[in-house]
Tab-separated table of C-alpha atoms in Angstrom:
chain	number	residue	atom	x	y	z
A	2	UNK	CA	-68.625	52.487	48.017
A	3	UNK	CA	-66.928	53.116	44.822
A	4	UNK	CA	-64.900	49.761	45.449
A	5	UNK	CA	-68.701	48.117	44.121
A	6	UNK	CA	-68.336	49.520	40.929
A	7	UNK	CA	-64.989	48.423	39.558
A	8	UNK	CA	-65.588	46.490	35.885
A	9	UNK	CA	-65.296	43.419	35.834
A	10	UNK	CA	-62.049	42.082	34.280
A	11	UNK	CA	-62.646	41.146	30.229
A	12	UNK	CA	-62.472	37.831	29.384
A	13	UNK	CA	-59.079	37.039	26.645
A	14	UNK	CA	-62.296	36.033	23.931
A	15	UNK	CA	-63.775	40.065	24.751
A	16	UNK	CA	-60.320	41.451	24.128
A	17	UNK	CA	-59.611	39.563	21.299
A	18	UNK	CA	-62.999	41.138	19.967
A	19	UNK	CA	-62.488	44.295	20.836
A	20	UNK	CA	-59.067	44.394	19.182
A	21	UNK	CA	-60.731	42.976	16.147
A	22	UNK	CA	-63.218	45.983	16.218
A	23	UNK	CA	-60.016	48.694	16.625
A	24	UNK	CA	-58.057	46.735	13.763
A	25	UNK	CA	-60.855	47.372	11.479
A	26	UNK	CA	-60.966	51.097	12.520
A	27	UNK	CA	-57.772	51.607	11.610
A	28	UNK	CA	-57.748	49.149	8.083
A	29	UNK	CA	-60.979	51.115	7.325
A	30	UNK	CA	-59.448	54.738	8.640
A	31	UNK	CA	-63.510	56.639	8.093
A	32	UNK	CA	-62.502	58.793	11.431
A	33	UNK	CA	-61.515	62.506	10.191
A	34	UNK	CA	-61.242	63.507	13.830
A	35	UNK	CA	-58.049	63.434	15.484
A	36	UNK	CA	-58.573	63.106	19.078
A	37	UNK	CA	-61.144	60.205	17.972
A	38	UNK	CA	-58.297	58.562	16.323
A	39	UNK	CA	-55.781	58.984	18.391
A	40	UNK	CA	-58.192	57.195	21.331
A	41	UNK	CA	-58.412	54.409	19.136
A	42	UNK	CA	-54.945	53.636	19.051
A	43	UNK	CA	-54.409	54.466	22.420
A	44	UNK	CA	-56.570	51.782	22.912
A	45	UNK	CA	-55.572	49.345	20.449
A	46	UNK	CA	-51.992	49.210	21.682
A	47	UNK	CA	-53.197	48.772	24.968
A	48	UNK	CA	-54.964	45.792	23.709
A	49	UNK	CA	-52.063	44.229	21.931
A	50	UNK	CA	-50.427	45.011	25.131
A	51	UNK	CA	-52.623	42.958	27.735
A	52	UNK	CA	-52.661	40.110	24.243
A	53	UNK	CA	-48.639	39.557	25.087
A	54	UNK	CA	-49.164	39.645	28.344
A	55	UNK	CA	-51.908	36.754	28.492
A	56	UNK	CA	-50.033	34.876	26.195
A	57	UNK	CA	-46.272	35.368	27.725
A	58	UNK	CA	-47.478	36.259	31.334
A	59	UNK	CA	-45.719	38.377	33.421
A	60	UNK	CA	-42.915	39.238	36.005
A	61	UNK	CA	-45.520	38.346	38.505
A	62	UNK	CA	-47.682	35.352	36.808
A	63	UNK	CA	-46.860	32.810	34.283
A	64	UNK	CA	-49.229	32.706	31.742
A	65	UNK	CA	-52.490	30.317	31.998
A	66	UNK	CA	-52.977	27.706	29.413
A	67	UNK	CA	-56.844	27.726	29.490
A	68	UNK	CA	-57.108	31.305	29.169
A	69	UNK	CA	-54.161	31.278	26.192
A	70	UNK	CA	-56.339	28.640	24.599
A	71	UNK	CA	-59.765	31.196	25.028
A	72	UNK	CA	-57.815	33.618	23.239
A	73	UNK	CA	-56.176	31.315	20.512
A	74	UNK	CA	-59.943	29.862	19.476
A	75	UNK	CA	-61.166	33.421	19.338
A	76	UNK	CA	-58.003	35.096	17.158
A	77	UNK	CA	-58.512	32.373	14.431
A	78	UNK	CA	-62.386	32.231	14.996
A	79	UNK	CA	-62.131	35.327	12.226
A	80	UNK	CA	-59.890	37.061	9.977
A	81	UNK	CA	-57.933	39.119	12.924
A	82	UNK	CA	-54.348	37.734	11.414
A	83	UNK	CA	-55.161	38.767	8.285
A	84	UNK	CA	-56.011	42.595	9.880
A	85	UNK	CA	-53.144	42.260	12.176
A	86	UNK	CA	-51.071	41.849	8.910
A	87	UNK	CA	-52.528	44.504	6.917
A	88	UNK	CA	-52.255	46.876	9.820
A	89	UNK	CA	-48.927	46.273	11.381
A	90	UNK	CA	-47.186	49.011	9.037
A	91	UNK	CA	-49.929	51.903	10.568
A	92	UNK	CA	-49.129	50.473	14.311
A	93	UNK	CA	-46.098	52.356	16.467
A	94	UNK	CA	-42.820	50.736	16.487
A	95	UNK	CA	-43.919	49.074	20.290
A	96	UNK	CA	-47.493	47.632	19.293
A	97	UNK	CA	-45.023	46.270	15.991
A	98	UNK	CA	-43.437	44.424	18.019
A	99	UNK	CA	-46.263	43.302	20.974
A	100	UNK	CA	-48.161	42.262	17.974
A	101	UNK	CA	-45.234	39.978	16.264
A	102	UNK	CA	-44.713	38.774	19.690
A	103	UNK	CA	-48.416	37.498	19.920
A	104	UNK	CA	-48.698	36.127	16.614
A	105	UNK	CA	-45.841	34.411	16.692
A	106	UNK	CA	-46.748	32.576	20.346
A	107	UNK	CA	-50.322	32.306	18.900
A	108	UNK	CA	-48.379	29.357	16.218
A	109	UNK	CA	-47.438	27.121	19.470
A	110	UNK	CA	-50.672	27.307	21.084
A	111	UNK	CA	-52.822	24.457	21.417
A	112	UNK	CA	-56.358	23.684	21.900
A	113	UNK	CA	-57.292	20.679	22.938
A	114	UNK	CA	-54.283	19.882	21.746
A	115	UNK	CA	-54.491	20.670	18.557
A	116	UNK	CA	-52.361	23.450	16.482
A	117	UNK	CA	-55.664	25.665	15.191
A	118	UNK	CA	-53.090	27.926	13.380
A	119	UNK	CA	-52.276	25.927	11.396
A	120	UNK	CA	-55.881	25.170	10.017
A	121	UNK	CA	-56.291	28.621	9.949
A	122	UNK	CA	-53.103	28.855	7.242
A	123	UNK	CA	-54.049	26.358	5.431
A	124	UNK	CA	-56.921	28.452	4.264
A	125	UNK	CA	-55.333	31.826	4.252
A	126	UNK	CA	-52.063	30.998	2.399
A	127	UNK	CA	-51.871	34.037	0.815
A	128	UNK	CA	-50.862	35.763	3.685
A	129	UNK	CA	-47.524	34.290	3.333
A	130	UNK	CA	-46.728	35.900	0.148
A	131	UNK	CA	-47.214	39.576	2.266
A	132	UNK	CA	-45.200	38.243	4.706
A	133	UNK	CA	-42.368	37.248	2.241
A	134	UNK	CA	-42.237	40.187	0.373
A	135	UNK	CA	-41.987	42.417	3.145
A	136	UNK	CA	-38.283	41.812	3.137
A	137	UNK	CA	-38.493	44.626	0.457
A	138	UNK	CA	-39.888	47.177	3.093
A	139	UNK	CA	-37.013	48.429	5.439
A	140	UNK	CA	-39.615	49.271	8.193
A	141	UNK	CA	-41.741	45.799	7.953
A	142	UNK	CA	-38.891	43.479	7.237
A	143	UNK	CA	-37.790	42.423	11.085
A	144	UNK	CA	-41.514	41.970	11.780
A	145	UNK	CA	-42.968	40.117	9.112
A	146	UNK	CA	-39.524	38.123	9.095
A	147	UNK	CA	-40.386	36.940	12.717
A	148	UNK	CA	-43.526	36.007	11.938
A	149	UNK	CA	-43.037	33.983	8.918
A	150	UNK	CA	-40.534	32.167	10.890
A	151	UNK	CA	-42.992	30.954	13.158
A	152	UNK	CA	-46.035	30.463	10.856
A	153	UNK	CA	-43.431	27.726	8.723
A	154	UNK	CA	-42.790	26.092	11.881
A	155	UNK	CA	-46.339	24.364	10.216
A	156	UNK	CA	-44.894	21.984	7.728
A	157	UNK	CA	-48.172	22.798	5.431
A	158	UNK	CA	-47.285	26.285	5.456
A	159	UNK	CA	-43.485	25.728	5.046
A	160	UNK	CA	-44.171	23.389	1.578
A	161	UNK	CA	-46.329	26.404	0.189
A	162	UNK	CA	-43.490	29.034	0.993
A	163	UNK	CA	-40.796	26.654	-0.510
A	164	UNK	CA	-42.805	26.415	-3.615
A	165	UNK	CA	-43.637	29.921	-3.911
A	166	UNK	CA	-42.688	32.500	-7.100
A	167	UNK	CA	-41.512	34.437	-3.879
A	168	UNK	CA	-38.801	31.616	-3.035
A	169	UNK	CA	-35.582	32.277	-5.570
A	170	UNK	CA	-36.241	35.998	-4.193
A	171	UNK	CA	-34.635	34.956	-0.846
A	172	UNK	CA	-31.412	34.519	-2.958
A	173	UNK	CA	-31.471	38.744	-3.251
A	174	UNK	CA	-32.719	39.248	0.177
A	175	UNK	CA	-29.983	37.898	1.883
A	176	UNK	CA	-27.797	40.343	0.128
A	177	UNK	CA	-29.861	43.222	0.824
A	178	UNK	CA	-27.170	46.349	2.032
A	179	UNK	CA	-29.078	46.401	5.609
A	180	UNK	CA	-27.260	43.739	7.450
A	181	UNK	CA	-29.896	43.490	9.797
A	182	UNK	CA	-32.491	42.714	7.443
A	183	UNK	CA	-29.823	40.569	5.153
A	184	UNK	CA	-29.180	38.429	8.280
A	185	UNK	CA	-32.985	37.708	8.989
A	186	UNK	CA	-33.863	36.793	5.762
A	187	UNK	CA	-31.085	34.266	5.934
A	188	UNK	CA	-32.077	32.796	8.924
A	189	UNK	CA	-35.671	32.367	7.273
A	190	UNK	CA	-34.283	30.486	4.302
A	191	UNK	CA	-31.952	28.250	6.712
A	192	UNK	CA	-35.543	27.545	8.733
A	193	UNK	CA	-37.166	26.572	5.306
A	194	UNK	CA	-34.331	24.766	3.847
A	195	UNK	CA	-33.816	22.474	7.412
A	196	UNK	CA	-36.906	22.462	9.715
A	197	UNK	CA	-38.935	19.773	7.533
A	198	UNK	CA	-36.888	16.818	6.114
A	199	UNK	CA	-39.286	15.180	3.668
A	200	UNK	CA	-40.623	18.666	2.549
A	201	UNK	CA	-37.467	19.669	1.550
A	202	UNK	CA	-35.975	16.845	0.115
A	203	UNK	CA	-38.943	16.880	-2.375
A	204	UNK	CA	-38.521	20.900	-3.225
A	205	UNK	CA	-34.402	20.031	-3.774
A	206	UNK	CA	-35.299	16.988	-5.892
A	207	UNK	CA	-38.042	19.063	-7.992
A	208	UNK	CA	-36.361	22.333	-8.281
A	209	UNK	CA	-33.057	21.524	-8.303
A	210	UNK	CA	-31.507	22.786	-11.726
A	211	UNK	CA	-32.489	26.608	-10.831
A	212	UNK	CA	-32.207	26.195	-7.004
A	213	UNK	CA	-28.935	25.283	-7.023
A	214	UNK	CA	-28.258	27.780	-10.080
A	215	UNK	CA	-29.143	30.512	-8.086
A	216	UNK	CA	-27.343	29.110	-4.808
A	217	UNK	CA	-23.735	28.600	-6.449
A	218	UNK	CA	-23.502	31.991	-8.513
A	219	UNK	CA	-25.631	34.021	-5.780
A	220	UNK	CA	-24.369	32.544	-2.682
A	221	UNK	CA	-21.319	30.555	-2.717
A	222	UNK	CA	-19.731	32.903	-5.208
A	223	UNK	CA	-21.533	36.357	-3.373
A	224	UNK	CA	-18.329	39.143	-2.773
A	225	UNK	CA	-19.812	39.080	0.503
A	226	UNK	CA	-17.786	37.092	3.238
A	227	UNK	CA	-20.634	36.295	5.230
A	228	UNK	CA	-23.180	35.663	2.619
A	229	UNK	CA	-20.579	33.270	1.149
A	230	UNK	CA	-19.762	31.782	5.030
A	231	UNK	CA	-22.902	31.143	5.613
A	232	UNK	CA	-24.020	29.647	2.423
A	233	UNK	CA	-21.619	27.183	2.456
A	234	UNK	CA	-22.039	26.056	5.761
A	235	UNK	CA	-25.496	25.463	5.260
A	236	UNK	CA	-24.947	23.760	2.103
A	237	UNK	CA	-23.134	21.438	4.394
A	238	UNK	CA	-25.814	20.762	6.690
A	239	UNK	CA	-28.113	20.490	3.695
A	240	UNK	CA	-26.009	17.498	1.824
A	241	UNK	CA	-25.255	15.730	4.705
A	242	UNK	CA	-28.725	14.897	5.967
A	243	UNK	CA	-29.585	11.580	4.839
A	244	UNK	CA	-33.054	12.611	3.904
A	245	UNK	CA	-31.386	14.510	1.146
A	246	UNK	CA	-29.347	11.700	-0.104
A	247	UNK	CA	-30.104	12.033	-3.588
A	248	UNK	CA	-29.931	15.555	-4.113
A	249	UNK	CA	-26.223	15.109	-2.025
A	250	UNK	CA	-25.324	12.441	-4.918
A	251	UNK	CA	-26.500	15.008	-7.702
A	252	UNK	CA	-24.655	17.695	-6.475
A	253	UNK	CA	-21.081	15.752	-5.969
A	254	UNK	CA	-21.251	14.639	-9.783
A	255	UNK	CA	-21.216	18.341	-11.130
A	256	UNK	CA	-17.562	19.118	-12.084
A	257	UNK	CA	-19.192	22.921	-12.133
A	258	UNK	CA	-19.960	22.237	-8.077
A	259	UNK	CA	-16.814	21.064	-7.424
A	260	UNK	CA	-15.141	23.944	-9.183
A	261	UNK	CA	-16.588	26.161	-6.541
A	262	UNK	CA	-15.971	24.204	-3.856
A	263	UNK	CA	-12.160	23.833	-4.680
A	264	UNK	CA	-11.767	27.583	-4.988
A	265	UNK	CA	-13.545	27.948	-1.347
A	266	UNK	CA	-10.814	25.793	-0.139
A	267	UNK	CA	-8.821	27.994	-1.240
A	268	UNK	CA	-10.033	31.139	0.737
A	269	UNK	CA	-8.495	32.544	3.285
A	270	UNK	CA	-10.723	32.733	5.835
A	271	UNK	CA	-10.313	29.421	8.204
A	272	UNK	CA	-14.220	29.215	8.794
A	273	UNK	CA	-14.940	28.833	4.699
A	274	UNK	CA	-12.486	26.735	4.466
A	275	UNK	CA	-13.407	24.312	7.236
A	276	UNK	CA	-16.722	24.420	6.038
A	277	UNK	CA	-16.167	23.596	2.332
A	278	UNK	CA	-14.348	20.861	3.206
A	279	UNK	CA	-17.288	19.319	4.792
A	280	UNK	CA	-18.711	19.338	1.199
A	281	UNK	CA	-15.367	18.570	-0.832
A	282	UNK	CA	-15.109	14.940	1.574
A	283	UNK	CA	-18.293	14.223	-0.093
A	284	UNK	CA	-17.025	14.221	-4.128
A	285	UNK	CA	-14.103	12.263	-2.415
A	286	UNK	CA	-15.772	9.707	-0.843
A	287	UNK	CA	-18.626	9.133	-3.359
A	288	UNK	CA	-17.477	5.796	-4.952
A	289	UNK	CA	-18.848	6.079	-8.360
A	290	UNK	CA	-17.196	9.531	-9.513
A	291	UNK	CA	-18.228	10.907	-12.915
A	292	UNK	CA	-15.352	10.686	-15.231
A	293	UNK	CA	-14.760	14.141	-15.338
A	294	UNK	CA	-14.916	14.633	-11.343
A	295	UNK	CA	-11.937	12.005	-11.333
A	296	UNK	CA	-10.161	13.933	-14.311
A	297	UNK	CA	-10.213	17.610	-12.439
A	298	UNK	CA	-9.213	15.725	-9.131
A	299	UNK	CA	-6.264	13.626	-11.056
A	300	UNK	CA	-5.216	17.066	-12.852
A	301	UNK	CA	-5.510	18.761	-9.553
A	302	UNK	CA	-3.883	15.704	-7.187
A	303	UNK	CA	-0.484	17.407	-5.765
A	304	UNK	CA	-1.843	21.129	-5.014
A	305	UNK	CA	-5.025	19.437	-3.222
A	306	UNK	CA	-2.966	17.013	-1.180
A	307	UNK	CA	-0.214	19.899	0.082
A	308	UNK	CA	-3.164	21.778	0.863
A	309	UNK	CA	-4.733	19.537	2.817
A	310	UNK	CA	-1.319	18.344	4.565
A	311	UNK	CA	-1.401	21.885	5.562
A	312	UNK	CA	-4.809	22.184	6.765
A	313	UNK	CA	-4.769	22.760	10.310
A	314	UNK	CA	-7.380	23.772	12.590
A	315	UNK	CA	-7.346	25.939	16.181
A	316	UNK	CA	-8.558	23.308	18.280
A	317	UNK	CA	-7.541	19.625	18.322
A	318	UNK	CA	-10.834	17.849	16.661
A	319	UNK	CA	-10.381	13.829	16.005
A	320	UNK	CA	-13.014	13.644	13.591
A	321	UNK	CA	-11.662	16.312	11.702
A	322	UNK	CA	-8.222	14.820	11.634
A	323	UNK	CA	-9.966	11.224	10.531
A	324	UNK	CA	-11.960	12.878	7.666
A	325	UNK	CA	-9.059	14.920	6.085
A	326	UNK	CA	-6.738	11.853	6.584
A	327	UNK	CA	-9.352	9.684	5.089
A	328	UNK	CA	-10.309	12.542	2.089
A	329	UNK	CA	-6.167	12.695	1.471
A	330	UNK	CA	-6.124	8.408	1.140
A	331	UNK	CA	-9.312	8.948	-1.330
A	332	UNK	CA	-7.351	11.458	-3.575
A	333	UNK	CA	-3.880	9.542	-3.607
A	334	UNK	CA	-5.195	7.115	-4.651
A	335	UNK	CA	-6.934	7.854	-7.837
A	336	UNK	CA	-5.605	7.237	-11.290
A	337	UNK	CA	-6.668	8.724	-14.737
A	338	UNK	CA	-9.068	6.840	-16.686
A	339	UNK	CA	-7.889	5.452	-19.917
């Protein structure tokens, strides 16, 4: 008999709801009784829990896309982000991380193929600026990281970040003493800085006098190896994109730039030095040199050619060889200008 009485299972939209409900228990926090409390969360993890699990599926189902999509229409039906957000920091370290988990699948799901996140965003902006600053919270940092990696996945959302009075704080977040932390942060300003072409070659072109500022005397001159590694290897990948073309142009006419970028040569470490030359082939090859550029590289020809010459990399790469041979026929050949 009792087999007629089991509840029937709760539909994604119900559970959604029902977390909404707990979320605003705990934002709220009226209950003075423990036990009552403590219920709550019991059940509100197990919420978040059976969330991932509809979303991600399991070791014995995949996930299914209709009831994903229930659950997607009903999370951005109402504010439950914004709670999810606002509550994270009161959640245990497991529902922390169910609950980054499930918003950040929640940004690739589609209904009727269409991103509803992203509408959703658009509105609620703001909520970026939390997640931004909560590089400056130890506990918060990996989790609101995550998620702000997957919320600028929207190109809407990624243009409001880059243009943010948050942004130039990502130059002191990547240096933060908890390498953890310092190494999220930097993979959040690679995302913005790479993910969307045109957006970012219109934030490089319109803030480039303090951007780049704050990138050469933060960054490529940091007294951290990997801060100044990393920088330069995604100042690379940031010049040679053709969408950022101009910007590339700008930067190879700065003697200042190439002052930096000469002394990273210089380094010890193979990797730097690899990937500044990437950059230094580009004030070689650009064919209408500032005066000054072809001064310091005149001035400098003979210690930057035996350098080169010596320049030799652990394993055997053509287009490596072509590029420094080419870079060394670009130097020789350059007279002062009278």
């Amino acid at each position: 008999m009792k087999g007629l009485f089991k509840s029937k299972p709760r539909t994604p939209a119900e559970i959604v709801r029902h977390t909404r409900d707990l979320l605003l228990f705990v934002d709220r926090n009226t209950e003075t009784r423990e036990s009552k409390r403590e219920e709550k969360m019991s059940d509100l993890y197990k919420n978040i829990r059976e969330l991932k699990q509809i979303l991600y599926g399991n070791s014995e189902s995949e996930p299914v896309s209709e009831a994903c999509a229930q659950l997607t229409q009903e999370f951005f039906k109402e504010d439950t982000l914004r709670l999810v957000i606002k509550c994270l920091p009161k959640l245990n370290l497991e529902a922390r991380k169910d609950a980054t988990q499930v918003v950040a699948n929640l940004q690739r799901q589609p209904v009727q193929s269409k991103l509803i996140a992203s509408d959703y965003l658009e509105k609620n902006m703001d909520l970026m600026d939390t997640l931004m600053v909560g590089y400056e919270n130890t506990d918060m940092a990996l989790h609101y990281g995550a998620m702000l990696r997957e919320c600028i996945r929207h190109q809407i959302v990624a243009k409001y970040v880059l243009n943010s009075p948050h942004m130039n704080k990502f130059f002191d977040y990547i240096q933060l003493p908890n390498f953890d932390i310092a190494a999220d942060a930097a993979a959040t300003f690679k995302e913005l800085l790479t993910r969307h072409k045109s957006t970012v070659a219109e934030f490089l072109s319109n803030n480039y006098e303090w951007f780049f500022a704050e990138y050469n005397s933060k960054l490529l001159e940091s007294s951290n190896y990997i801060t100044r590694r990393q920088a330069v290897k995604l100042l690379g990948d940031m010049l040679l994109d053709r969408s950022n073309s101009a910007v590339m142009t700008r930067y190879v006419s700065s003697r200042e730039n190439l002052r930096i970028l000469m002394n990273l040569l210089r380094e010890s470490s193979k990797s730097i030095q690899i990937e500044a030359f990437h950059v230094f082939k580009l004030f070689a090859a650009n064919q209408k040199k500032p005066a000054d550029i072809v001064s310091i590289l005149v001035a400098n020809k003979s210690k930057i050619l035996r350098l080169l010459d010596d320049f030799k990399i652990d394993k055997e790469d053509e287009q490596f060889e072509a590029d420094k041979a080419q870079v060394m026929r670009e130097i020789a050949a350059l007279e002062p200008r009278a």
